[in-house]
Short mmCIF file of N, CA, C and O in Angstrom, two decimals:
data_model
loop_
_atom_site.label_atom_id
_atom_site.label_comp_id
_atom_site.label_asym_id
_atom_site.label_seq_id
_atom_site.Cartn_x
_atom_site.Cartn_y
_atom_site.Cartn_z
N MET A 3 11.44 124.55 -148.86
CA MET A 3 10.60 125.70 -148.62
C MET A 3 9.51 125.75 -149.66
O MET A 3 9.75 125.51 -150.83
N THR A 4 8.31 126.12 -149.27
CA THR A 4 7.20 126.23 -150.21
C THR A 4 7.01 127.67 -150.60
O THR A 4 7.49 128.59 -149.94
N ASP A 5 6.24 127.85 -151.69
CA ASP A 5 5.94 129.20 -152.13
C ASP A 5 4.71 129.77 -151.44
O ASP A 5 4.31 130.90 -151.70
N GLU A 6 4.05 128.94 -150.57
CA GLU A 6 2.86 129.42 -149.89
C GLU A 6 3.22 130.48 -148.85
O GLU A 6 4.21 130.35 -148.15
N PRO A 7 2.39 131.53 -148.77
CA PRO A 7 2.66 132.53 -147.73
C PRO A 7 2.38 131.94 -146.36
O PRO A 7 1.51 131.09 -146.21
N SER A 8 3.13 132.36 -145.38
CA SER A 8 2.92 131.89 -144.01
C SER A 8 1.65 132.49 -143.45
O SER A 8 1.35 133.66 -143.67
N LYS A 9 0.91 131.68 -142.73
CA LYS A 9 -0.26 132.17 -142.02
C LYS A 9 0.23 133.02 -140.86
O LYS A 9 1.17 132.66 -140.17
N ILE A 10 -0.38 134.14 -140.64
CA ILE A 10 0.03 135.03 -139.56
C ILE A 10 -0.92 134.84 -138.38
O ILE A 10 -2.13 134.90 -138.52
N ILE A 11 -0.36 134.60 -137.19
CA ILE A 11 -1.14 134.43 -135.96
C ILE A 11 -1.44 135.78 -135.34
O ILE A 11 -2.53 136.04 -134.88
N GLY A 12 -0.50 136.62 -135.29
CA GLY A 12 -0.66 137.95 -134.68
C GLY A 12 0.27 138.87 -135.41
O GLY A 12 0.80 138.53 -136.46
N PRO A 13 0.48 140.05 -134.88
CA PRO A 13 1.38 141.00 -135.55
C PRO A 13 2.77 140.39 -135.74
O PRO A 13 3.47 140.12 -134.79
N ASP A 14 3.09 140.12 -136.99
CA ASP A 14 4.42 139.63 -137.36
C ASP A 14 4.81 138.33 -136.67
O ASP A 14 5.98 138.09 -136.41
N VAL A 15 3.82 137.47 -136.34
CA VAL A 15 4.11 136.18 -135.72
C VAL A 15 3.65 135.08 -136.68
O VAL A 15 2.47 134.84 -136.82
N PRO A 16 4.59 134.44 -137.39
CA PRO A 16 4.22 133.37 -138.32
C PRO A 16 3.58 132.19 -137.60
O PRO A 16 3.86 131.94 -136.43
N ALA A 17 2.74 131.45 -138.33
CA ALA A 17 2.05 130.29 -137.76
C ALA A 17 3.03 129.23 -137.27
O ALA A 17 2.69 128.41 -136.44
N SER A 18 4.24 129.23 -137.78
CA SER A 18 5.22 128.24 -137.35
C SER A 18 5.72 128.48 -135.94
O SER A 18 6.47 127.68 -135.40
N GLU A 19 5.31 129.55 -135.32
CA GLU A 19 5.79 129.89 -133.98
C GLU A 19 4.74 129.80 -132.87
O GLU A 19 4.91 130.44 -131.84
N PRO A 20 3.66 129.02 -133.02
CA PRO A 20 2.68 128.98 -131.92
C PRO A 20 3.26 128.40 -130.65
O PRO A 20 2.82 128.73 -129.56
N ASP A 21 4.25 127.51 -130.80
CA ASP A 21 4.89 126.94 -129.61
C ASP A 21 5.56 128.03 -128.78
O ASP A 21 5.60 127.96 -127.56
N GLN A 22 6.10 129.05 -129.44
CA GLN A 22 6.72 130.16 -128.72
C GLN A 22 5.66 130.93 -127.94
O GLN A 22 5.91 131.36 -126.81
N ILE A 23 4.50 131.10 -128.53
CA ILE A 23 3.41 131.80 -127.84
C ILE A 23 2.96 130.98 -126.64
O ILE A 23 2.77 131.53 -125.55
N GLU A 24 2.82 129.68 -126.82
CA GLU A 24 2.42 128.82 -125.70
C GLU A 24 3.48 128.83 -124.60
O GLU A 24 3.16 128.86 -123.42
N LEU A 25 4.75 128.82 -124.99
CA LEU A 25 5.83 128.88 -124.02
C LEU A 25 5.80 130.21 -123.26
O LEU A 25 5.92 130.23 -122.02
N ALA A 26 5.61 131.31 -123.98
CA ALA A 26 5.53 132.62 -123.32
C ALA A 26 4.37 132.65 -122.33
O ALA A 26 4.52 133.12 -121.20
N HIS A 27 3.24 132.11 -122.74
CA HIS A 27 2.07 132.07 -121.85
C HIS A 27 2.38 131.23 -120.62
O HIS A 27 2.07 131.62 -119.49
N SER A 28 3.02 130.09 -120.82
CA SER A 28 3.36 129.21 -119.71
C SER A 28 4.30 129.91 -118.71
O SER A 28 4.12 129.81 -117.50
N ILE A 29 5.28 130.61 -119.25
CA ILE A 29 6.23 131.33 -118.39
C ILE A 29 5.51 132.41 -117.59
O ILE A 29 5.70 132.54 -116.37
N ILE A 30 4.69 133.18 -118.27
CA ILE A 30 3.96 134.26 -117.59
C ILE A 30 3.03 133.69 -116.53
O ILE A 30 2.96 134.21 -115.41
N GLU A 31 2.33 132.61 -116.86
CA GLU A 31 1.43 131.99 -115.89
C GLU A 31 2.21 131.50 -114.67
O GLU A 31 1.76 131.66 -113.54
N SER A 32 3.38 130.92 -114.89
CA SER A 32 4.20 130.45 -113.77
C SER A 32 4.63 131.60 -112.87
O SER A 32 4.59 131.50 -111.64
N LEU A 33 5.02 132.71 -113.49
CA LEU A 33 5.42 133.88 -112.71
C LEU A 33 4.25 134.44 -111.91
O LEU A 33 4.39 134.78 -110.73
N LEU A 34 3.08 134.52 -112.54
CA LEU A 34 1.90 135.01 -111.83
C LEU A 34 1.53 134.08 -110.68
O LEU A 34 1.16 134.55 -109.59
N GLU A 35 1.62 132.79 -110.90
CA GLU A 35 1.30 131.83 -109.85
C GLU A 35 2.28 131.97 -108.68
O GLU A 35 1.90 131.95 -107.52
N HIS A 36 3.57 132.14 -109.01
CA HIS A 36 4.58 132.32 -107.96
C HIS A 36 4.28 133.58 -107.14
O HIS A 36 4.35 133.55 -105.91
N ILE A 37 3.92 134.64 -107.82
CA ILE A 37 3.62 135.88 -107.12
C ILE A 37 2.41 135.70 -106.21
O ILE A 37 2.39 136.19 -105.07
N SER A 38 1.44 134.95 -106.66
CA SER A 38 0.26 134.67 -105.84
C SER A 38 0.64 133.88 -104.59
O SER A 38 0.19 134.19 -103.47
N VAL A 39 1.49 132.88 -104.75
CA VAL A 39 1.94 132.07 -103.61
C VAL A 39 2.72 132.93 -102.62
O VAL A 39 2.52 132.84 -101.40
N VAL A 40 3.60 133.77 -103.14
CA VAL A 40 4.38 134.66 -102.27
C VAL A 40 3.45 135.62 -101.52
O VAL A 40 3.63 135.86 -100.32
N SER A 41 2.46 136.15 -102.22
CA SER A 41 1.51 137.05 -101.57
C SER A 41 0.77 136.35 -100.44
O SER A 41 0.58 136.93 -99.36
N ASP A 42 0.35 135.11 -100.68
CA ASP A 42 -0.34 134.35 -99.63
C ASP A 42 0.58 134.11 -98.44
O ASP A 42 0.15 134.19 -97.28
N LEU A 43 1.85 133.82 -98.70
CA LEU A 43 2.81 133.61 -97.63
C LEU A 43 3.01 134.89 -96.82
O LEU A 43 3.04 134.86 -95.59
N ILE A 44 3.11 136.01 -97.51
CA ILE A 44 3.27 137.30 -96.81
C ILE A 44 2.06 137.57 -95.92
O ILE A 44 2.20 138.00 -94.77
N ALA A 45 0.88 137.30 -96.45
CA ALA A 45 -0.34 137.51 -95.66
C ALA A 45 -0.35 136.61 -94.42
O ALA A 45 -0.71 137.05 -93.32
N LEU A 46 0.05 135.36 -94.60
CA LEU A 46 0.11 134.43 -93.47
C LEU A 46 1.12 134.89 -92.43
O LEU A 46 0.85 134.88 -91.23
N MET A 47 2.27 135.35 -92.88
CA MET A 47 3.30 135.83 -91.96
C MET A 47 2.81 137.08 -91.22
O MET A 47 3.07 137.24 -90.02
N ALA A 48 2.08 137.94 -91.92
CA ALA A 48 1.55 139.14 -91.28
C ALA A 48 0.56 138.77 -90.18
O ALA A 48 0.49 139.44 -89.14
N GLN A 49 -0.21 137.70 -90.40
CA GLN A 49 -1.17 137.26 -89.38
C GLN A 49 -0.48 136.74 -88.13
O GLN A 49 -1.03 136.81 -87.03
N ALA A 50 0.75 136.26 -88.30
CA ALA A 50 1.49 135.72 -87.15
C ALA A 50 2.07 136.82 -86.27
O ALA A 50 2.47 136.55 -85.14
N LEU A 51 2.10 138.04 -86.78
CA LEU A 51 2.65 139.15 -86.01
C LEU A 51 1.61 139.67 -85.02
O LEU A 51 0.41 139.55 -85.24
N ASP A 52 2.10 140.28 -83.95
CA ASP A 52 1.16 140.88 -83.01
C ASP A 52 0.52 142.12 -83.65
O ASP A 52 1.00 142.63 -84.66
N GLN A 53 -0.55 142.59 -83.06
CA GLN A 53 -1.34 143.67 -83.65
C GLN A 53 -0.55 144.96 -83.84
O GLN A 53 -0.66 145.63 -84.87
N ASP A 54 0.27 145.32 -82.89
CA ASP A 54 1.05 146.56 -82.99
C ASP A 54 2.09 146.47 -84.12
O ASP A 54 2.27 147.42 -84.88
N THR A 55 2.74 145.33 -84.22
CA THR A 55 3.74 145.14 -85.28
C THR A 55 3.06 145.15 -86.65
O THR A 55 3.58 145.76 -87.60
N THR A 56 1.92 144.48 -86.75
CA THR A 56 1.19 144.45 -88.01
C THR A 56 0.77 145.86 -88.43
O THR A 56 0.93 146.23 -89.61
N LYS A 57 0.27 146.63 -87.48
CA LYS A 57 -0.15 147.99 -87.79
C LYS A 57 1.05 148.82 -88.27
O LYS A 57 0.95 149.54 -89.26
N ALA A 58 2.16 148.69 -87.58
CA ALA A 58 3.36 149.43 -87.97
C ALA A 58 3.83 149.00 -89.37
O ALA A 58 4.22 149.85 -90.19
N LEU A 59 3.77 147.73 -89.64
CA LEU A 59 4.19 147.21 -90.96
C LEU A 59 3.31 147.75 -92.07
O LEU A 59 3.80 148.17 -93.12
N THR A 60 2.00 147.75 -91.85
CA THR A 60 1.09 148.18 -92.91
C THR A 60 1.12 149.68 -93.15
O THR A 60 0.56 150.14 -94.15
N LEU A 61 1.78 150.41 -92.30
CA LEU A 61 1.90 151.86 -92.51
C LEU A 61 3.17 152.24 -93.27
O LEU A 61 3.39 153.42 -93.54
N THR A 62 3.97 151.25 -93.64
CA THR A 62 5.23 151.55 -94.33
C THR A 62 5.01 151.73 -95.84
O THR A 62 4.03 151.22 -96.40
N ALA A 63 5.94 152.42 -96.46
CA ALA A 63 5.90 152.59 -97.91
C ALA A 63 6.07 151.25 -98.61
O ALA A 63 5.47 151.01 -99.67
N GLN A 64 6.84 150.36 -98.03
CA GLN A 64 7.05 149.04 -98.63
C GLN A 64 5.75 148.24 -98.70
O GLN A 64 5.48 147.57 -99.69
N TRP A 65 4.94 148.34 -97.64
CA TRP A 65 3.66 147.62 -97.64
C TRP A 65 2.73 148.20 -98.69
O TRP A 65 2.05 147.46 -99.41
N GLN A 66 2.71 149.51 -98.80
CA GLN A 66 1.87 150.15 -99.82
C GLN A 66 2.33 149.76 -101.22
O GLN A 66 1.51 149.50 -102.10
N SER A 67 3.64 149.68 -101.42
CA SER A 67 4.17 149.24 -102.71
C SER A 67 3.77 147.79 -102.99
O SER A 67 3.43 147.44 -104.13
N TYR A 68 3.82 146.97 -101.97
CA TYR A 68 3.41 145.58 -102.11
C TYR A 68 1.95 145.49 -102.54
O TYR A 68 1.61 144.75 -103.47
N LEU A 69 1.09 146.25 -101.89
CA LEU A 69 -0.34 146.22 -102.23
C LEU A 69 -0.58 146.70 -103.66
O LEU A 69 -1.38 146.10 -104.40
N GLU A 70 0.11 147.76 -104.06
CA GLU A 70 -0.04 148.26 -105.43
C GLU A 70 0.46 147.23 -106.43
O GLU A 70 -0.18 147.00 -107.46
N SER A 71 1.57 146.60 -106.13
CA SER A 71 2.11 145.57 -107.02
C SER A 71 1.13 144.40 -107.14
O SER A 71 0.93 143.86 -108.23
N ARG A 72 0.53 144.04 -106.05
CA ARG A 72 -0.45 142.93 -106.08
C ARG A 72 -1.65 143.30 -106.94
O ARG A 72 -2.14 142.47 -107.72
N ARG A 73 -2.12 144.53 -106.84
CA ARG A 73 -3.23 144.98 -107.69
C ARG A 73 -2.82 144.94 -109.16
O ARG A 73 -3.59 144.50 -110.02
N GLN A 74 -1.62 145.37 -109.45
CA GLN A 74 -1.12 145.36 -110.83
C GLN A 74 -1.04 143.93 -111.36
O GLN A 74 -1.33 143.69 -112.53
N MET A 75 -0.65 142.98 -110.53
CA MET A 75 -0.56 141.59 -110.96
C MET A 75 -1.94 141.02 -111.30
O MET A 75 -2.07 140.21 -112.21
N GLU A 76 -2.96 141.46 -110.61
CA GLU A 76 -4.31 141.02 -110.94
C GLU A 76 -4.70 141.52 -112.33
O GLU A 76 -5.29 140.79 -113.12
N HIS A 77 -4.35 142.77 -112.64
CA HIS A 77 -4.61 143.31 -113.98
C HIS A 77 -3.78 142.55 -115.01
O HIS A 77 -4.26 142.24 -116.10
N THR A 78 -2.55 142.24 -114.66
CA THR A 78 -1.66 141.51 -115.58
C THR A 78 -2.21 140.13 -115.86
O THR A 78 -2.19 139.66 -117.00
N ARG A 79 -2.71 139.47 -114.85
CA ARG A 79 -3.30 138.14 -115.04
C ARG A 79 -4.45 138.21 -116.04
O ARG A 79 -4.54 137.40 -116.97
N LYS A 80 -5.31 139.20 -115.89
CA LYS A 80 -6.43 139.37 -116.83
C LYS A 80 -5.92 139.68 -118.23
O LYS A 80 -6.46 139.17 -119.22
N ASP A 81 -4.88 140.49 -118.32
CA ASP A 81 -4.30 140.82 -119.63
C ASP A 81 -3.70 139.58 -120.29
O ASP A 81 -3.84 139.40 -121.50
N VAL A 82 -3.05 138.73 -119.52
CA VAL A 82 -2.48 137.50 -120.07
C VAL A 82 -3.60 136.60 -120.59
O VAL A 82 -3.50 136.04 -121.69
N GLU A 83 -4.66 136.46 -119.81
CA GLU A 83 -5.78 135.63 -120.25
C GLU A 83 -6.40 136.18 -121.53
O GLU A 83 -6.73 135.43 -122.45
N LYS A 84 -6.53 137.49 -121.60
CA LYS A 84 -7.06 138.14 -122.80
C LYS A 84 -6.13 137.91 -123.99
O LYS A 84 -6.58 137.59 -125.09
N PHE A 85 -4.83 138.03 -123.78
CA PHE A 85 -3.84 137.81 -124.82
C PHE A 85 -3.93 136.38 -125.35
O PHE A 85 -3.91 136.15 -126.56
N VAL A 86 -4.03 135.42 -124.45
CA VAL A 86 -4.11 134.01 -124.86
C VAL A 86 -5.35 133.79 -125.71
O VAL A 86 -5.29 133.11 -126.74
N GLU A 87 -6.48 134.33 -125.29
CA GLU A 87 -7.70 134.18 -126.08
C GLU A 87 -7.55 134.81 -127.46
O GLU A 87 -8.00 134.23 -128.45
N MET A 88 -6.92 135.97 -127.53
CA MET A 88 -6.70 136.62 -128.82
C MET A 88 -5.82 135.74 -129.71
O MET A 88 -6.09 135.60 -130.90
N MET A 89 -4.79 135.14 -129.13
CA MET A 89 -3.89 134.30 -129.91
C MET A 89 -4.60 133.04 -130.39
O MET A 89 -4.40 132.59 -131.52
N LYS A 90 -5.47 132.48 -129.54
CA LYS A 90 -6.22 131.29 -129.94
C LYS A 90 -7.16 131.61 -131.08
O LYS A 90 -7.27 130.84 -132.03
N LYS A 91 -7.84 132.75 -131.02
CA LYS A 91 -8.75 133.16 -132.09
C LYS A 91 -8.00 133.41 -133.38
O LYS A 91 -8.46 133.04 -134.45
N SER A 92 -6.84 134.04 -133.28
CA SER A 92 -6.02 134.31 -134.47
C SER A 92 -5.54 133.00 -135.08
O SER A 92 -5.47 132.87 -136.30
N ASP A 93 -5.22 132.03 -134.23
CA ASP A 93 -4.74 130.75 -134.71
C ASP A 93 -5.83 129.98 -135.43
O ASP A 93 -5.59 129.25 -136.38
N GLU A 94 -7.09 130.12 -134.93
CA GLU A 94 -8.22 129.42 -135.53
C GLU A 94 -8.65 130.04 -136.85
O GLU A 94 -9.23 129.37 -137.68
N ALA A 95 -8.37 131.32 -137.03
CA ALA A 95 -8.80 132.02 -138.25
C ALA A 95 -8.02 131.60 -139.47
O ALA A 95 -7.08 130.97 -139.52
#
């Protein structure tokens, strides 16, 4: 062990842990990508339904929850990208 102080990347994150940050980013990106694929599949399946069934489906609370969740994931994706940029800047400093 050296007497040098550890470089800090972010709040209470020592420089020796950038791999953990990269891993966390990778995991989050994978989850966001999966959600995007699932959303595309749901949209495709909805297109396969007849017009009356589609209308009935889109009037349900579950569909509204799905749409809200999808909007939230878009915000989350932007937040993850912002977080990664902040971590990169902290690492460079």
